[in-house]
Structures are given as structure tokens and as C-alpha cells.
Amino acid sequence: ATKATCWIMNEKGEILLQKIAKQKKNNAGKWTRIGGHIKAGETPLDGVIREVREEIGIELKKENIRLLYIRAFEKPYKETGLHRYWSYNYFALVNYKIEEYVLQKEEVSEVKYMKIEEMEKMVETNNQDYAFVKWENINDVIAELKRQRAKIK
């Protein structure tokens, strides 16, 4: 299995977070980045463009998306044993306002922009409303998001 996700940043350097719909199995009601599983025969880049379109209703252009990092995961599952997957994590700069996003209600209950420093605070306080606070690489991710923010003219 392969996942493709996207860190979306606005021109103020804030990160778009989505709140996962309550009825979802994983991370229900928690805030995280945009994305999901790619389909058979789909490239990770095409998959992330489709996921962004489906979940928040915007069209990202390939030339505006950068691959930030790829990670391999292994998670034990009771029913199926070990679940291995690749996670492709992209970055895109946008100039959308919150009210311009069109949410896929079965997947996303709301979206908001958050300063990277606020994200750091959530990690420091281990705020369980945010899915990313438990990631082992979150400090590297935050450092990378700050590098991307520094490039904004």
C-alpha cells in the first residue's frame, strides 16, 4: 500500500490542517495534513492531486508540488498481521482562503490554517487533538516546513 499526503501552505506561511471526519477509522476527529491512499496504477503525485481535489476541492498543479520526504512504515494489525506501506509527503504553496475550500464531508469535517510555531506548541504539549504529535519525525517535518516558509518572497 502507498499513501500520498500534502502539506499545504498559504502565502502567509501558515499550514492548512484538516480535521478528519468523526466516522473515519483512523485519527477520527483529529487534525492532520491532507491526503490518503493512492489507487492501483496511480503515481503518488497523481494520487496526492486527486486526494486534495476530493477532500478539499482545489486543483494543485504538478509543477507547484514538491516532494519533501518518503517514509516506510510497518504497523501491526490484529486481523492481517504486519501492514507495510510507503508514505509520500508533498508540499504545495497556495493562495486560497479558508472559505474557498470545498470539503468532502465524509472525510473532512473542517479545515484551518495554523502557524508552524503553533504546531510546535501542540507537539510540546502532546495535544491529542493533532494526529502529528505522536510522529517520531515531526521535528524534522516542522524544520522542513520552516525551510519552505523561508522561501516565500
Coordinates of N, CA and C in Angstrom, one line a residue:
A1 N 0.8 -1.2 0.0 CA 0.0 0.0 0.0 C 0.9 1.3 0.0
T2 N 0.4 2.3 -0.6 CA 1.1 3.6 -0.6 C 0.1 4.7 -0.3
K3 N 0.6 5.6 0.6 CA -0.1 6.8 0.9 C 0.6 8.0 0.3
A4 N -0.2 9.0 0.0 CA 0.3 10.3 -0.5 C -0.4 11.4 0.2
T5 N 0.4 12.3 0.8 CA -0.1 13.4 1.6 C 0.5 14.7 1.2
C6 N -0.1 15.8 1.5 CA 0.4 17.1 1.1 C 0.3 18.1 2.3
W7 N 1.4 18.7 2.6 CA 1.5 19.9 3.5 C 1.2 21.1 2.6
I8 N 0.1 21.8 2.8 CA -0.3 22.9 2.1 C -0.1 24.2 2.9
M9 N 0.6 25.1 2.3 CA 1.0 26.4 3.0 C 0.4 27.6 2.2
N10 N -0.1 28.6 2.9 CA -0.6 29.8 2.3 C 0.6 30.8 2.2
E11 N 0.3 31.9 1.5 CA 1.3 32.9 1.3 C 1.8 33.6 2.6
K12 N 1.0 33.4 3.7 CA 1.5 33.9 5.0 C 2.4 32.9 5.7
G13 N 2.6 31.8 5.1 CA 3.5 30.8 5.7 C 2.7 29.9 6.7
E14 N 1.4 29.9 6.7 CA 0.6 29.1 7.6 C 0.3 27.7 6.9
I15 N 0.1 26.7 7.7 CA -0.1 25.4 7.2 C -1.6 25.1 7.3
L16 N -2.2 24.5 6.2 CA -3.6 24.1 6.2 C -3.7 22.7 6.9
L17 N -4.5 22.6 7.8 CA -4.8 21.3 8.5 C -6.3 21.0 8.3
Q18 N -6.5 19.7 8.1 CA -7.9 19.2 8.0 C -8.2 18.4 9.3
K19 N -9.5 18.5 9.7 CA -10.0 17.7 10.8 C -10.7 16.5 10.2
I20 N -10.2 15.3 10.6 CA -10.7 14.1 10.0 C -12.1 13.8 10.5
A21 N -13.0 13.5 9.6 CA -14.4 13.3 10.0 C -14.6 12.2 11.1
K22 N -15.5 12.4 12.0 CA -15.7 11.5 13.1 C -15.9 10.1 12.8
Q23 N -16.6 9.8 11.6 CA -16.9 8.4 11.3 C -15.7 7.6 10.6
K24 N -14.6 8.3 10.4 CA -13.4 7.6 9.9 C -12.7 6.7 10.9
K25 N -12.1 5.7 10.4 CA -11.5 4.7 11.3 C -10.2 5.2 11.9
N26 N -9.3 5.8 11.1 CA -8.0 6.3 11.6 C -8.1 7.8 12.0
N27 N -7.6 8.1 13.1 CA -7.5 9.5 13.6 C -8.8 10.3 13.5
A28 N -9.9 9.7 13.7 CA -11.2 10.4 13.6 C -11.2 11.6 14.6
G29 N -11.7 12.8 14.1 CA -11.8 14.0 14.9 C -10.4 14.7 15.2
K30 N -9.3 14.2 14.6 CA -8.0 14.8 14.8 C -7.6 15.6 13.6
W31 N -6.8 16.6 13.9 CA -6.2 17.5 12.8 C -4.9 16.9 12.2
T32 N -4.8 17.0 10.9 CA -3.6 16.5 10.2 C -3.5 17.1 8.8
R33 N -2.5 16.7 8.1 CA -2.3 17.2 6.7 C -3.3 16.5 5.8
I34 N -3.4 16.9 4.5 CA -4.3 16.4 3.5 C -3.7 15.2 2.9
G35 N -4.5 14.2 2.6 CA -4.0 13.1 1.8 C -4.7 11.8 2.1
G36 N -4.2 10.7 1.5 CA -4.8 9.4 1.6 C -4.1 8.3 0.8
H37 N -4.8 7.2 0.6 CA -4.2 6.1 -0.2 C -4.3 6.3 -1.7
I38 N -3.2 6.0 -2.3 CA -3.2 6.1 -3.8 C -3.8 4.8 -4.4
K39 N -4.4 4.9 -5.5 CA -5.1 3.8 -6.2 C -4.1 3.0 -7.0
A40 N -4.5 1.8 -7.3 CA -3.7 0.9 -8.2 C -3.4 1.6 -9.5
G41 N -2.2 1.6 -10.0 CA -1.9 2.2 -11.3 C -1.7 3.7 -11.2
E42 N -1.8 4.3 -10.1 CA -1.7 5.8 -9.9 C -0.3 6.1 -9.4
T43 N 0.3 7.1 -9.9 CA 1.6 7.6 -9.3 C 1.2 8.3 -8.0
P44 N 2.2 8.3 -7.0 CA 2.0 9.1 -5.8 C 1.6 10.5 -6.1
L45 N 2.2 11.2 -7.1 CA 2.0 12.6 -7.4 C 0.5 12.7 -7.9
D46 N 0.1 11.8 -8.8 CA -1.3 11.9 -9.3 C -2.3 11.6 -8.1
G47 N -1.9 10.7 -7.3 CA -2.7 10.3 -6.1 C -2.9 11.5 -5.2
V48 N -1.8 12.3 -4.9 CA -2.0 13.4 -4.0 C -2.8 14.5 -4.6
I49 N -2.7 14.7 -5.9 CA -3.5 15.7 -6.6 C -5.0 15.3 -6.5
R50 N -5.3 14.0 -6.7 CA -6.7 13.5 -6.6 C -7.2 13.7 -5.2
E51 N -6.4 13.2 -4.2 CA -6.8 13.3 -2.8 C -7.2 14.8 -2.4
V52 N -6.3 15.7 -2.8 CA -6.5 17.1 -2.5 C -7.8 17.6 -3.1
R53 N -8.0 17.2 -4.4 CA -9.2 17.6 -5.1 C -10.4 17.1 -4.4
E54 N -10.4 15.8 -4.1 CA -11.6 15.1 -3.5 C -11.9 15.7 -2.1
E55 N -10.8 15.8 -1.3 CA -11.0 16.2 0.1 C -11.3 17.7 0.4
I56 N -10.6 18.5 -0.3 CA -10.8 20.0 -0.1 C -11.1 20.8 -1.3
G57 N -11.3 20.1 -2.4 CA -11.9 20.8 -3.6 C -11.0 21.8 -4.3
I58 N -9.7 21.7 -4.2 CA -8.8 22.5 -5.0 C -7.9 21.7 -6.0
E59 N -7.5 22.3 -7.0 CA -6.7 21.7 -8.1 C -5.3 22.1 -7.9
L60 N -4.4 21.2 -7.5 CA -3.0 21.5 -7.5 C -2.3 21.2 -8.8
K61 N -1.4 22.1 -9.2 CA -0.7 21.8 -10.5 C 0.6 21.1 -10.2
K62 N 0.9 20.1 -11.0 CA 2.1 19.3 -10.7 C 3.4 20.1 -10.5
E63 N 3.5 21.2 -11.3 CA 4.7 22.0 -11.2 C 4.8 22.8 -9.9
N64 N 3.7 22.9 -9.2 CA 3.7 23.6 -7.9 C 3.8 22.7 -6.7
I65 N 4.1 21.4 -6.9 CA 4.2 20.5 -5.8 C 5.6 20.0 -5.7
R66 N 6.1 19.9 -4.5 CA 7.5 19.4 -4.3 C 7.4 18.2 -3.4
L67 N 8.2 17.2 -3.6 CA 8.3 16.0 -2.7 C 9.2 16.4 -1.6
L68 N 8.7 16.3 -0.4 CA 9.5 16.6 0.8 C 10.3 15.4 1.3
Y69 N 9.5 14.3 1.5 CA 10.2 13.1 2.0 C 9.3 11.9 1.8
I70 N 9.9 10.7 1.8 CA 9.3 9.4 1.6 C 9.6 8.6 2.9
R71 N 8.6 8.0 3.5 CA 8.9 7.1 4.6 C 8.3 5.7 4.5
A72 N 9.0 4.7 5.0 CA 8.4 3.4 5.0 C 7.8 3.1 6.4
F73 N 6.7 2.5 6.5 CA 6.0 2.2 7.7 C 5.7 0.7 7.9
E74 N 5.8 0.3 9.1 CA 5.3 -1.1 9.4 C 4.4 -0.9 10.7
K75 N 3.2 -1.4 10.5 CA 2.2 -1.3 11.7 C 1.6 -2.7 11.9
P76 N 1.6 -3.1 13.1 CA 0.9 -4.4 13.3 C -0.6 -4.2 13.4
Y77 N -1.3 -5.1 12.7 CA -2.7 -5.1 12.7 C -3.2 -6.4 13.2
K78 N -4.2 -6.4 14.1 CA -4.7 -7.7 14.7 C -5.2 -8.6 13.6
E79 N -6.0 -8.1 12.7 CA -6.7 -9.0 11.7 C -5.7 -9.5 10.7
T80 N -4.8 -8.7 10.2 CA -4.0 -9.0 9.0 C -2.5 -9.2 9.3
G81 N -2.1 -9.1 10.5 CA -0.7 -9.1 10.8 C 0.0 -7.8 10.5
L82 N 1.2 -7.9 9.9 CA 2.0 -6.7 9.7 C 1.5 -5.9 8.4
H83 N 1.3 -4.6 8.6 CA 0.9 -3.8 7.5 C 2.1 -2.9 7.1
R84 N 2.6 -3.0 5.9 CA 3.7 -2.2 5.4 C 3.2 -1.3 4.4
Y85 N 3.6 0.0 4.5 CA 3.3 0.9 3.4 C 4.3 2.0 3.3
W86 N 4.3 2.7 2.1 CA 5.1 3.8 1.8 C 4.3 5.1 2.0
S87 N 4.9 6.1 2.5 CA 4.2 7.4 2.6 C 5.0 8.5 1.9
Y88 N 4.4 9.0 0.8 CA 5.0 10.1 0.0 C 4.4 11.4 0.6
N89 N 5.3 12.3 1.0 CA 4.8 13.5 1.6 C 5.2 14.7 0.8
Y90 N 4.3 15.4 0.3 CA 4.5 16.5 -0.7 C 4.2 17.9 0.0
F91 N 4.6 18.9 -0.7 CA 4.4 20.3 -0.2 C 3.9 21.1 -1.4
A92 N 2.9 22.0 -1.1 CA 2.4 22.9 -2.1 C 2.1 24.3 -1.5
L93 N 2.4 25.3 -2.2 CA 2.1 26.7 -1.8 C 0.8 27.1 -2.5
V94 N -0.1 27.7 -1.8 CA -1.4 28.1 -2.4 C -1.8 29.5 -1.9
N95 N -2.8 30.1 -2.5 CA -3.3 31.3 -2.0 C -4.8 31.3 -1.9
Y96 N -5.3 30.2 -1.3 CA -6.7 30.1 -1.0 C -7.1 30.5 0.4
K97 N -8.2 31.1 0.5 CA -8.8 31.5 1.8 C -9.6 30.3 2.3
I98 N -9.7 30.2 3.6 CA -10.4 29.0 4.2 C -11.8 28.8 3.6
E99 N -12.6 29.9 3.3 CA -13.9 29.7 2.8 C -13.9 29.2 1.3
E100 N -12.8 29.2 0.7 CA -12.7 28.7 -0.7 C -12.6 27.2 -0.8
Y101 N -12.3 26.6 0.3 CA -12.1 25.1 0.2 C -13.5 24.4 0.2
V102 N -13.7 23.4 -0.6 CA -14.9 22.7 -0.6 C -14.7 21.3 0.0
L103 N -15.2 21.1 1.2 CA -14.9 19.9 1.9 C -15.7 18.6 1.6
Q104 N -15.0 17.5 1.5 CA -15.7 16.2 1.3 C -16.1 15.8 2.7
K105 N -17.4 16.0 3.0 CA -17.9 15.8 4.3 C -17.7 14.4 4.9
E106 N -17.7 13.4 4.1 CA -17.4 12.0 4.7 C -16.0 11.9 5.1
E107 N -15.1 12.7 4.7 CA -13.7 12.6 5.0 C -13.2 13.7 6.0
V108 N -13.7 14.9 5.7 CA -13.2 16.1 6.4 C -14.3 16.9 7.0
S109 N -14.2 17.2 8.3 CA -15.2 18.0 9.0 C -14.9 19.5 9.0
E110 N -13.7 19.9 9.0 CA -13.3 21.3 8.8 C -11.8 21.5 8.5
V111 N -11.5 22.7 8.0 CA -10.1 23.0 7.8 C -9.7 24.3 8.4
K112 N -8.4 24.5 8.7 CA -8.0 25.7 9.3 C -6.5 25.9 9.0
Y113 N -6.1 27.2 9.0 CA -4.7 27.5 8.9 C -4.0 27.6 10.3
M114 N -2.8 27.2 10.4 CA -2.1 27.2 11.7 C -0.7 27.6 11.4
K115 N -0.2 28.5 12.3 CA 1.2 28.9 12.2 C 2.1 27.7 12.6
I116 N 3.3 27.5 12.0 CA 4.2 26.4 12.3 C 4.5 26.4 13.8
E117 N 4.7 27.6 14.4 CA 5.0 27.7 15.8 C 3.9 27.2 16.7
E118 N 2.6 27.3 16.3 CA 1.5 26.8 17.0 C 1.5 25.2 16.9
M119 N 1.9 24.7 15.7 CA 2.1 23.3 15.6 C 3.1 22.8 16.6
E120 N 4.2 23.5 16.7 CA 5.3 23.1 17.6 C 4.8 23.0 19.0
K121 N 3.9 24.0 19.4 CA 3.3 24.0 20.7 C 2.5 22.8 21.0
M122 N 1.7 22.4 19.9 CA 0.8 21.2 20.1 C 1.7 20.0 20.3
V123 N 2.9 19.9 19.6 CA 3.8 18.8 19.8 C 4.4 18.8 21.2
E124 N 4.8 20.0 21.7 CA 5.4 20.1 23.0 C 4.4 19.7 24.1
T125 N 3.2 20.1 23.9 CA 2.2 19.8 25.0 C 1.5 18.5 24.7
N126 N 1.9 17.7 23.7 CA 1.3 16.4 23.3 C -0.2 16.5 23.2
N127 N -0.6 17.5 22.5 CA -2.1 17.8 22.3 C -2.7 16.7 21.4
Q128 N -3.5 15.8 22.0 CA -4.0 14.7 21.3 C -5.1 15.0 20.2
D129 N -5.5 16.3 20.1 CA -6.4 16.7 19.0 C -5.6 16.7 17.7
Y130 N -4.3 16.6 17.7 CA -3.5 16.6 16.5 C -2.8 15.3 16.2
A131 N -3.1 14.7 15.1 CA -2.5 13.4 14.8 C -1.0 13.4 14.7
F132 N -0.4 14.5 14.3 CA 1.1 14.6 14.1 C 1.9 14.6 15.3
V133 N 1.3 14.8 16.5 CA 2.1 15.0 17.7 C 2.8 13.7 18.1
K134 N 2.3 12.6 17.6 CA 2.9 11.3 18.0 C 3.9 10.8 17.0
W135 N 4.1 11.5 15.9 CA 5.0 11.1 14.8 C 6.5 11.2 15.3
E136 N 7.2 10.2 15.1 CA 8.6 10.2 15.5 C 9.5 11.2 14.7
N137 N 9.0 11.6 13.5 CA 9.8 12.5 12.7 C 9.2 13.9 12.7
I138 N 8.3 14.2 13.6 CA 7.6 15.5 13.5 C 8.5 16.7 13.6
N139 N 9.6 16.6 14.4 CA 10.5 17.8 14.5 C 11.3 18.0 13.2
D140 N 11.6 16.9 12.5 CA 12.2 17.1 11.1 C 11.2 17.7 10.2
V141 N 9.9 17.3 10.2 CA 8.9 17.8 9.4 C 8.7 19.3 9.6
I142 N 8.7 19.7 10.9 CA 8.5 21.1 11.2 C 9.7 21.9 10.7
A143 N 10.9 21.4 10.9 CA 12.1 22.1 10.4 C 12.0 22.3 8.9
E144 N 11.5 21.2 8.2 CA 11.4 21.3 6.7 C 10.3 22.3 6.3
L145 N 9.2 22.4 7.0 CA 8.1 23.3 6.7 C 8.7 24.8 7.0
K146 N 9.5 25.0 8.0 CA 10.1 26.3 8.2 C 11.0 26.7 7.0
R147 N 11.8 25.7 6.5 CA 12.7 25.9 5.3 C 11.8 26.4 4.1
Q148 N 10.7 25.7 3.9 CA 9.8 26.0 2.8 C 9.2 27.4 3.0
R149 N 8.9 27.8 4.3 CA 8.3 29.1 4.6 C 9.3 30.2 4.3
A150 N 10.6 29.9 4.6 CA 11.6 30.9 4.4 C 11.8 31.3 2.9
K151 N 11.4 30.4 2.0 CA 11.5 30.6 0.6 C 10.4 31.6 0.0
I152 N 9.4 31.8 0.8 CA 8.3 32.7 0.3 C 8.8 34.1 0.2
K153 N 8.6 34.7 -0.9 CA 9.0 36.1 -1.2 C 8.1 37.0 -0.4

